PDB file of C-alpha atoms and ligand atoms in Angstrom:
ATOM      1  CA  MET A 112     -53.104 -15.500  -7.856  1.00  0.00           C
ATOM      2  CA  ALA A 113     -55.703 -13.153  -5.615  1.00  0.00           C
ATOM      3  CA  GLU A 114     -54.143 -12.068  -2.160  1.00  0.00           C
ATOM      4  CA  GLU A 115     -55.670 -13.645   0.761  1.00  0.00           C
ATOM      5  CA  VAL A 116     -57.998 -11.020   2.780  1.00  0.00           C
ATOM      6  CA  PHE A 117     -58.522 -11.609   6.471  1.00  0.00           C
ATOM      7  CA  LEU A 118     -61.084 -10.087   8.257  1.00  0.00           C
ATOM      8  CA  SER A 119     -61.528 -10.630  12.052  1.00  0.00           C
ATOM      9  CA  PRO A 120     -64.800 -11.929  12.846  1.00  0.00           C
ATOM     10  CA  ARG A 121     -67.832  -9.108  14.067  1.00  0.00           C
ATOM     11  CA  LYS A 122     -68.742 -11.439  17.276  1.00  0.00           C
ATOM     12  CA  ARG A 123     -68.715 -12.224  21.145  1.00  0.00           C
ATOM     13  CA  GLY A 124     -65.771 -14.221  20.988  1.00  0.00           C
ATOM     14  CA  ARG A 125     -63.683 -16.402  23.697  1.00  0.00           C
ATOM     15  CA  ILE A 126     -60.107 -15.559  24.287  1.00  0.00           C
ATOM     16  CA  ALA A 127     -57.728 -17.057  25.882  1.00  0.00           C
ATOM     17  CA  VAL A 128     -54.567 -15.502  27.446  1.00  0.00           C
ATOM     18  CA  LEU A 129     -51.344 -17.070  27.339  1.00  0.00           C
ATOM     19  CA  ILE A 130     -49.087 -15.881  30.118  1.00  0.00           C
ATOM     20  CA  SER A 131     -44.834 -16.782  31.912  1.00  0.00           C
ATOM     21  CA  GLY A 132     -44.667 -13.806  34.743  1.00  0.00           C
ATOM     22  CA  ARG A 133     -46.828 -11.297  36.140  1.00  0.00           C
ATOM     23  CA  GLY A 134     -49.882 -10.417  33.992  1.00  0.00           C
ATOM     24  CA  SER A 135     -50.164  -6.812  33.605  1.00  0.00           C
ATOM     25  CA  ASN A 136     -51.026  -7.463  30.061  1.00  0.00           C
ATOM     26  CA  PHE A 137     -53.719  -9.988  30.684  1.00  0.00           C
ATOM     27  CA  THR A 138     -55.105  -8.413  33.494  1.00  0.00           C
ATOM     28  CA  LYS A 139     -55.592  -5.015  31.956  1.00  0.00           C
ATOM     29  CA  ILE A 140     -57.749  -7.843  28.835  1.00  0.00           C
ATOM     30  CA  HIS A 141     -59.906  -8.602  31.617  1.00  0.00           C
ATOM     31  CA  ASP A 142     -60.903  -5.747  32.828  1.00  0.00           C
ATOM     32  CA  ALA A 143     -61.554  -4.384  29.831  1.00  0.00           C
ATOM     33  CA  VAL A 144     -63.780  -7.074  29.260  1.00  0.00           C
ATOM     34  CA  ARG A 145     -65.348  -7.128  32.584  1.00  0.00           C
ATOM     35  CA  ALA A 146     -66.251  -3.144  31.936  1.00  0.00           C
ATOM     36  CA  GLY A 147     -67.731  -4.638  28.351  1.00  0.00           C
ATOM     37  CA  ARG A 148     -65.058  -1.982  26.646  1.00  0.00           C
ATOM     38  CA  ILE A 149     -64.529  -6.172  24.640  1.00  0.00           C
ATOM     39  CA  ASP A 150     -67.680  -8.521  23.397  1.00  0.00           C
ATOM     40  CA  ALA A 151     -65.285 -11.291  24.906  1.00  0.00           C
ATOM     41  CA  GLU A 152     -64.833 -13.699  27.430  1.00  0.00           C
ATOM     42  CA  ILE A 153     -62.180 -15.401  28.357  1.00  0.00           C
ATOM     43  CA  GLY A 154     -62.242 -18.828  28.750  1.00  0.00           C
ATOM     44  CA  LEU A 155     -58.396 -19.701  29.554  1.00  0.00           C
ATOM     45  CA  VAL A 156     -55.216 -17.895  30.777  1.00  0.00           C
ATOM     46  CA  PHE A 157     -53.008 -20.183  30.559  1.00  0.00           C
ATOM     47  CA  SER A 158     -48.552 -20.714  31.446  1.00  0.00           C
ATOM     48  CA  ASN A 159     -45.241 -22.755  31.103  1.00  0.00           C
ATOM     49  CA  ARG A 160     -44.795 -21.962  34.249  1.00  0.00           C
ATOM     50  CA  GLU A 161     -46.312 -23.233  37.900  1.00  0.00           C
ATOM     51  CA  ASP A 162     -45.380 -19.935  39.676  1.00  0.00           C
ATOM     52  CA  ALA A 163     -46.551 -17.390  36.923  1.00  0.00           C
ATOM     53  CA  ALA A 164     -48.046 -14.810  39.378  1.00  0.00           C
ATOM     54  CA  GLY A 165     -50.539 -13.884  36.305  1.00  0.00           C
ATOM     55  CA  LEU A 166     -52.207 -16.973  37.181  1.00  0.00           C
ATOM     56  CA  GLY A 167     -52.877 -16.574  40.915  1.00  0.00           C
ATOM     57  CA  ILE A 168     -54.467 -13.220  39.486  1.00  0.00           C
ATOM     58  CA  ALA A 169     -56.818 -14.714  37.324  1.00  0.00           C
ATOM     59  CA  ARG A 170     -57.911 -17.852  40.091  1.00  0.00           C
ATOM     60  CA  GLU A 171     -58.829 -14.634  42.390  1.00  0.00           C
ATOM     61  CA  ARG A 172     -60.351 -13.386  39.051  1.00  0.00           C
ATOM     62  CA  GLY A 173     -62.820 -17.214  39.103  1.00  0.00           C
ATOM     63  CA  LEU A 174     -60.951 -17.499  35.383  1.00  0.00           C
ATOM     64  CA  GLU A 175     -60.235 -20.946  34.139  1.00  0.00           C
ATOM     65  CA  THR A 176     -56.621 -21.962  34.791  1.00  0.00           C
ATOM     66  CA  MET A 177     -53.647 -24.767  33.791  1.00  0.00           C
ATOM     67  CA  PHE A 178     -50.285 -25.032  33.916  1.00  0.00           C
ATOM     68  CA  VAL A 179     -49.270 -27.581  31.012  1.00  0.00           C
ATOM     69  CA  ASN A 180     -44.791 -28.915  32.999  1.00  0.00           C
ATOM     70  CA  PRO A 181     -43.173 -28.367  29.134  1.00  0.00           C
ATOM     71  CA  ARG A 182     -40.378 -31.198  30.503  1.00  0.00           C
ATOM     72  CA  LEU A 183     -43.149 -33.341  30.068  1.00  0.00           C
ATOM     73  CA  PHE A 184     -43.157 -33.307  26.869  1.00  0.00           C
ATOM     74  CA  PRO A 185     -40.188 -34.392  24.206  1.00  0.00           C
ATOM     75  CA  ASP A 186     -40.813 -31.565  22.042  1.00  0.00           C
ATOM     76  CA  LYS A 187     -41.657 -28.216  21.200  1.00  0.00           C
ATOM     77  CA  GLU A 188     -44.283 -29.040  18.449  1.00  0.00           C
ATOM     78  CA  GLU A 189     -46.507 -31.671  20.947  1.00  0.00           C
ATOM     79  CA  TYR A 190     -45.707 -29.318  23.380  1.00  0.00           C
ATOM     80  CA  ASP A 191     -47.522 -27.056  21.118  1.00  0.00           C
ATOM     81  CA  ARG A 192     -50.091 -29.677  20.332  1.00  0.00           C
ATOM     82  CA  GLU A 193     -51.161 -29.903  23.921  1.00  0.00           C
ATOM     83  CA  ILE A 194     -51.602 -26.000  24.201  1.00  0.00           C
ATOM     84  CA  LEU A 195     -53.606 -26.627  20.037  1.00  0.00           C
ATOM     85  CA  ARG A 196     -55.721 -28.703  22.045  1.00  0.00           C
ATOM     86  CA  GLU A 197     -56.912 -27.210  24.995  1.00  0.00           C
ATOM     87  CA  VAL A 198     -57.899 -24.751  23.021  1.00  0.00           C
ATOM     88  CA  ARG A 199     -59.817 -25.727  20.110  1.00  0.00           C
ATOM     89  CA  THR A 200     -62.268 -27.582  23.489  1.00  0.00           C
ATOM     90  CA  ARG A 201     -62.796 -24.406  25.120  1.00  0.00           C
ATOM     91  CA  GLY A 202     -63.780 -22.658  20.980  1.00  0.00           C
ATOM     92  CA  ILE A 203     -61.313 -20.367  21.687  1.00  0.00           C
ATOM     93  CA  ASP A 204     -61.286 -17.635  18.349  1.00  0.00           C
ATOM     94  CA  LEU A 205     -58.147 -15.240  20.352  1.00  0.00           C
ATOM     95  CA  VAL A 206     -54.807 -15.988  22.030  1.00  0.00           C
ATOM     96  CA  CYS A 207     -53.810 -13.132  23.028  1.00  0.00           C
ATOM     97  CA  LEU A 208     -49.890 -14.006  24.125  1.00  0.00           C
ATOM     98  CA  ALA A 209     -49.323 -11.114  27.475  1.00  0.00           C
ATOM     99  CA  GLY A 210     -45.359 -11.947  28.335  1.00  0.00           C
ATOM    100  CA  TYR A 211     -45.331 -15.836  27.763  1.00  0.00           C
ATOM    101  CA  MET A 212     -41.849 -16.508  27.602  1.00  0.00           C
ATOM    102  CA  LYS A 213     -41.475 -19.609  25.307  1.00  0.00           C
ATOM    103  CA  VAL A 214     -41.366 -18.774  20.339  1.00  0.00           C
ATOM    104  CA  LEU A 215     -43.935 -20.776  19.321  1.00  0.00           C
ATOM    105  CA  THR A 216     -43.863 -23.641  16.774  1.00  0.00           C
ATOM    106  CA  PRO A 217     -44.503 -22.159  13.056  1.00  0.00           C
ATOM    107  CA  ALA A 218     -47.684 -25.195  13.482  1.00  0.00           C
ATOM    108  CA  PHE A 219     -49.266 -23.552  15.694  1.00  0.00           C
ATOM    109  CA  CYS A 220     -48.590 -20.325  14.408  1.00  0.00           C
ATOM    110  CA  ALA A 221     -49.691 -21.723  10.765  1.00  0.00           C
ATOM    111  CA  ALA A 222     -53.215 -22.927  12.514  1.00  0.00           C
ATOM    112  CA  LEU A 223     -53.957 -20.280  14.479  1.00  0.00           C
ATOM    113  CA  LYS A 224     -53.132 -17.698  11.559  1.00  0.00           C
ATOM    114  CA  ASN A 225     -54.346 -13.899  12.437  1.00  0.00           C
ATOM    115  CA  ARG A 226     -55.891 -15.701  15.046  1.00  0.00           C
ATOM    116  CA  VAL A 227     -52.876 -14.829  17.398  1.00  0.00           C
ATOM    117  CA  MET A 228     -51.635 -11.591  18.777  1.00  0.00           C
ATOM    118  CA  ASN A 229     -48.429 -10.873  20.649  1.00  0.00           C
ATOM    119  CA  ILE A 230     -47.512  -7.058  22.617  1.00  0.00           C
ATOM    120  CA  HIS A 231     -43.483  -6.396  21.848  1.00  0.00           C
ATOM    121  CA  PRO A 232     -42.466  -3.722  23.863  1.00  0.00           C
ATOM    122  CA  ALA A 233     -40.102  -2.102  21.472  1.00  0.00           C
ATOM    123  CA  LEU A 234     -41.483  -0.149  18.188  1.00  0.00           C
ATOM    124  CA  LEU A 235     -41.049  -3.357  15.889  1.00  0.00           C
ATOM    125  CA  PRO A 236     -39.342  -4.107  13.671  1.00  0.00           C
ATOM    126  CA  ALA A 237     -36.197  -2.369  15.225  1.00  0.00           C
ATOM    127  CA  PHE A 238     -35.832  -4.127  18.750  1.00  0.00           C
ATOM    128  CA  PRO A 239     -36.938  -8.013  18.285  1.00  0.00           C
ATOM    129  CA  GLY A 240     -35.703 -10.301  20.953  1.00  0.00           C
ATOM    130  CA  LEU A 241     -34.653  -9.696  24.040  1.00  0.00           C
ATOM    131  CA  HIS A 242     -33.919  -7.159  26.665  1.00  0.00           C
ATOM    132  CA  VAL A 243     -35.419  -4.848  24.459  1.00  0.00           C
ATOM    133  CA  GLN A 244     -35.757  -1.680  27.051  1.00  0.00           C
ATOM    134  CA  ARG A 245     -31.722  -2.063  27.517  1.00  0.00           C
ATOM    135  CA  ARG A 246     -30.985  -2.155  24.250  1.00  0.00           C
ATOM    136  CA  ALA A 247     -33.332   0.976  23.044  1.00  0.00           C
ATOM    137  CA  ILE A 248     -30.658   2.657  25.385  1.00  0.00           C
ATOM    138  CA  ASP A 249     -27.866   1.628  23.886  1.00  0.00           C
ATOM    139  CA  TRP A 250     -28.376   2.941  20.569  1.00  0.00           C
ATOM    140  CA  GLY A 251     -29.265   6.368  21.582  1.00  0.00           C
ATOM    141  CA  VAL A 252     -33.221   5.939  20.275  1.00  0.00           C
ATOM    142  CA  ARG A 253     -35.150   9.067  21.229  1.00  0.00           C
ATOM    143  CA  TYR A 254     -38.210   7.274  20.843  1.00  0.00           C
ATOM    144  CA  SER A 255     -39.387   3.679  22.120  1.00  0.00           C
ATOM    145  CA  GLY A 256     -42.874   2.068  22.304  1.00  0.00           C
ATOM    146  CA  CYS A 257     -44.929  -0.773  21.546  1.00  0.00           C
ATOM    147  CA  THR A 258     -46.447  -3.367  19.783  1.00  0.00           C
ATOM    148  CA  VAL A 259     -49.350  -4.941  18.860  1.00  0.00           C
ATOM    149  CA  HIS A 260     -48.708  -7.132  15.817  1.00  0.00           C
ATOM    150  CA  PHE A 261     -50.190 -10.406  15.075  1.00  0.00           C
ATOM    151  CA  VAL A 262     -48.382 -13.898  15.128  1.00  0.00           C
ATOM    152  CA  ALA A 263     -45.791 -15.463  12.640  1.00  0.00           C
ATOM    153  CA  PRO A 264     -44.014 -18.036  12.632  1.00  0.00           C
ATOM    154  CA  GLU A 265     -40.788 -15.214  12.259  1.00  0.00           C
ATOM    155  CA  VAL A 266     -40.617 -14.564  16.376  1.00  0.00           C
ATOM    156  CA  ASP A 267     -42.204 -11.076  16.195  1.00  0.00           C
ATOM    157  CA  MET A 268     -42.260 -10.867  12.617  1.00  0.00           C
ATOM    158  CA  GLY A 269     -46.118 -10.890  12.106  1.00  0.00           C
ATOM    159  CA  PRO A 270     -48.615  -7.717  11.154  1.00  0.00           C
ATOM    160  CA  ILE A 271     -48.806  -4.716  12.956  1.00  0.00           C
ATOM    161  CA  ILE A 272     -52.535  -3.762  14.821  1.00  0.00           C
ATOM    162  CA  LEU A 273     -51.328  -0.556  17.350  1.00  0.00           C
ATOM    163  CA  GLN A 274     -48.023   1.117  18.012  1.00  0.00           C
ATOM    164  CA  ALA A 275     -47.821   3.262  20.314  1.00  0.00           C
ATOM    165  CA  ALA A 276     -44.758   5.368  21.089  1.00  0.00           C
ATOM    166  CA  VAL A 277     -43.216   6.976  24.441  1.00  0.00           C
ATOM    167  CA  PRO A 278     -40.309   9.254  24.515  1.00  0.00           C
ATOM    168  CA  VAL A 279     -36.379   8.228  25.779  1.00  0.00           C
ATOM    169  CA  LEU A 280     -34.847  10.556  28.146  1.00  0.00           C
ATOM    170  CA  PRO A 281     -31.586  11.245  28.861  1.00  0.00           C
ATOM    171  CA  ASP A 282     -31.664   9.212  32.371  1.00  0.00           C
ATOM    172  CA  ASP A 283     -33.522   7.329  31.489  1.00  0.00           C
ATOM    173  CA  THR A 284     -32.521   3.211  32.955  1.00  0.00           C
ATOM    174  CA  GLU A 285     -33.736   0.267  31.383  1.00  0.00           C
ATOM    175  CA  ASP A 286     -36.964  -0.074  34.035  1.00  0.00           C
ATOM    176  CA  SER A 287     -38.112   3.392  34.540  1.00  0.00           C
ATOM    177  CA  LEU A 288     -38.135   2.668  30.367  1.00  0.00           C
ATOM    178  CA  ALA A 289     -39.842   0.283  30.708  1.00  0.00           C
ATOM    179  CA  ALA A 290     -42.773   1.353  32.971  1.00  0.00           C
ATOM    180  CA  ARG A 291     -43.352   4.181  30.345  1.00  0.00           C
ATOM    181  CA  ILE A 292     -43.740   1.853  28.143  1.00  0.00           C
ATOM    182  CA  LEU A 293     -46.279  -0.347  29.964  1.00  0.00           C
ATOM    183  CA  VAL A 294     -48.575   2.435  30.108  1.00  0.00           C
ATOM    184  CA  GLU A 295     -49.472   2.257  26.553  1.00  0.00           C
ATOM    185  CA  GLU A 296     -49.154  -1.362  26.465  1.00  0.00           C
ATOM    186  CA  HIS A 297     -51.697  -1.859  29.368  1.00  0.00           C
ATOM    187  CA  ARG A 298     -53.966   1.277  26.589  1.00  0.00           C
ATOM    188  CA  ILE A 299     -53.563  -0.656  23.087  1.00  0.00           C
ATOM    189  CA  TYR A 300     -53.247  -4.470  24.292  1.00  0.00           C
ATOM    190  CA  PRO A 301     -57.610  -3.900  25.000  1.00  0.00           C
ATOM    191  CA  GLU A 302     -57.592  -1.750  22.378  1.00  0.00           C
ATOM    192  CA  ALA A 303     -56.322  -4.088  19.897  1.00  0.00           C
ATOM    193  CA  VAL A 304     -58.067  -7.457  21.430  1.00  0.00           C
ATOM    194  CA  ARG A 305     -61.583  -4.305  21.171  1.00  0.00           C
ATOM    195  CA  LEU A 306     -61.507  -3.898  17.435  1.00  0.00           C
ATOM    196  CA  PHE A 307     -60.864  -7.532  16.960  1.00  0.00           C
ATOM    197  CA  PHE A 308     -63.981  -8.538  18.015  1.00  0.00           C
ATOM    198  CA  GLU A 309     -65.712  -6.053  16.437  1.00  0.00           C
ATOM    199  CA  GLY A 310     -64.607  -7.697  13.676  1.00  0.00           C
ATOM    200  CA  ARG A 311     -62.384  -4.100  12.338  1.00  0.00           C
ATOM    201  CA  LEU A 312     -59.117  -5.381  11.704  1.00  0.00           C
ATOM    202  CA  GLU A 313     -58.395  -6.544   8.063  1.00  0.00           C
ATOM    203  CA  VAL A 314     -55.054  -8.375   7.378  1.00  0.00           C
ATOM    204  CA  ARG A 315     -53.834  -7.650   3.686  1.00  0.00           C
ATOM    205  CA  GLY A 316     -50.058 -10.134   3.317  1.00  0.00           C
ATOM    206  CA  ARG A 317     -48.188  -8.205   6.259  1.00  0.00           C
ATOM    207  CA  ARG A 318     -50.556  -5.027   6.339  1.00  0.00           C
ATOM    208  CA  VAL A 319     -53.480  -4.750   8.808  1.00  0.00           C
ATOM    209  CA  ARG A 320     -56.166  -1.307   8.140  1.00  0.00           C
ATOM    210  CA  ILE A 321     -58.327  -0.869  10.399  1.00  0.00           C
ATOM    211  CA  LEU A 322     -62.548  -0.936   9.584  1.00  0.00           C
ATOM    212  CA  ASP A 323     -64.394   2.512  10.943  1.00  0.00           C
ATOM    213  CA  PRO A 324     -67.284   1.049  12.556  1.00  0.00           C
ATOM    214  CA  THR A 325     -70.074   0.297  11.028  1.00  0.00           C
TER     215      THR A 325
HETATM  216  C1  GRF B   6     -44.083  -6.883  28.653  1.00  0.00           C
HETATM  217  O1  GRF B   6     -43.329  -5.871  28.968  1.00  0.00           O
HETATM  218  C2  GRF B   6     -44.846  -7.643  27.581  1.00  0.00           C
HETATM  219  O2  GRF B   6     -44.161  -6.151  26.420  1.00  0.00           O
HETATM  220  C3  GRF B   6     -43.207  -8.437  26.509  1.00  0.00           C
HETATM  221  O3  GRF B   6     -43.405  -8.853  28.051  1.00  0.00           O
HETATM  222  C4  GRF B   6     -43.908  -8.558  28.914  1.00  0.00           C
HETATM  223  C5  GRF B   6     -45.084  -8.636  30.261  1.00  0.00           C
HETATM  224  O4  GRF B   6     -45.489  -8.589  31.323  1.00  0.00           O
HETATM  225  N1  GRF B   6     -44.325  -9.070  26.198  1.00  0.00           N
HETATM  226  P1  GRF B   6     -46.718  -8.732  31.624  1.00  0.00           P
HETATM  227  O5  GRF B   6     -46.814 -10.032  32.486  1.00  0.00           O
HETATM  228  O6  GRF B   6     -47.865  -8.477  31.462  1.00  0.00           O
HETATM  229  O7  GRF B   6     -46.951  -7.545  33.036  1.00  0.00           O
END
């Protein structure tokens, strides 16, 4: 069987950002959109938490925001179907998870294959999951960093788009390492979104090739 190849669309796109907290990665993506570095607009900032600070920032910036309470849904499947409906209604091309603390269902991931990105504060496949800066320090690794990847049903395991490494210093605390990594997150997440809408991300199996600009 021929290998399936996905090529990201070269177009002016529409982005939905899913957040659960402070939204600094969302803010950096929006900064890049506003500066014209990403050829897209943000059509929705969605949260599973009403108190997510990022929702307030999005409102101040005049973006459409939405909070949907997971408790009002019988299960995760129904909840994710609701998100999918909202995403489709708005003609969204790319969903960016930016500190979204809920695991997406396999059905959601399959419906939007290669259309959902996530940022993770470690060099995947090392340290998937939670508390990753603490675990990196406890392991004594010399380098950690961050990864932007497409989302697949296995948590934190989809095709890797961009990574950046930072040193782990002897006196690092969880917070100091997280802060060093966050600087790189803010650089590579907007960059990955830019490459997506420049039609420069080619996915074959679990490998992503970054095509030269044409
Ligand atoms: C970031 O460290 C990101 O890597 C992780 O959650 C955090 C979100 O931070 N997935 P923010 O809400 O974007 O400031």
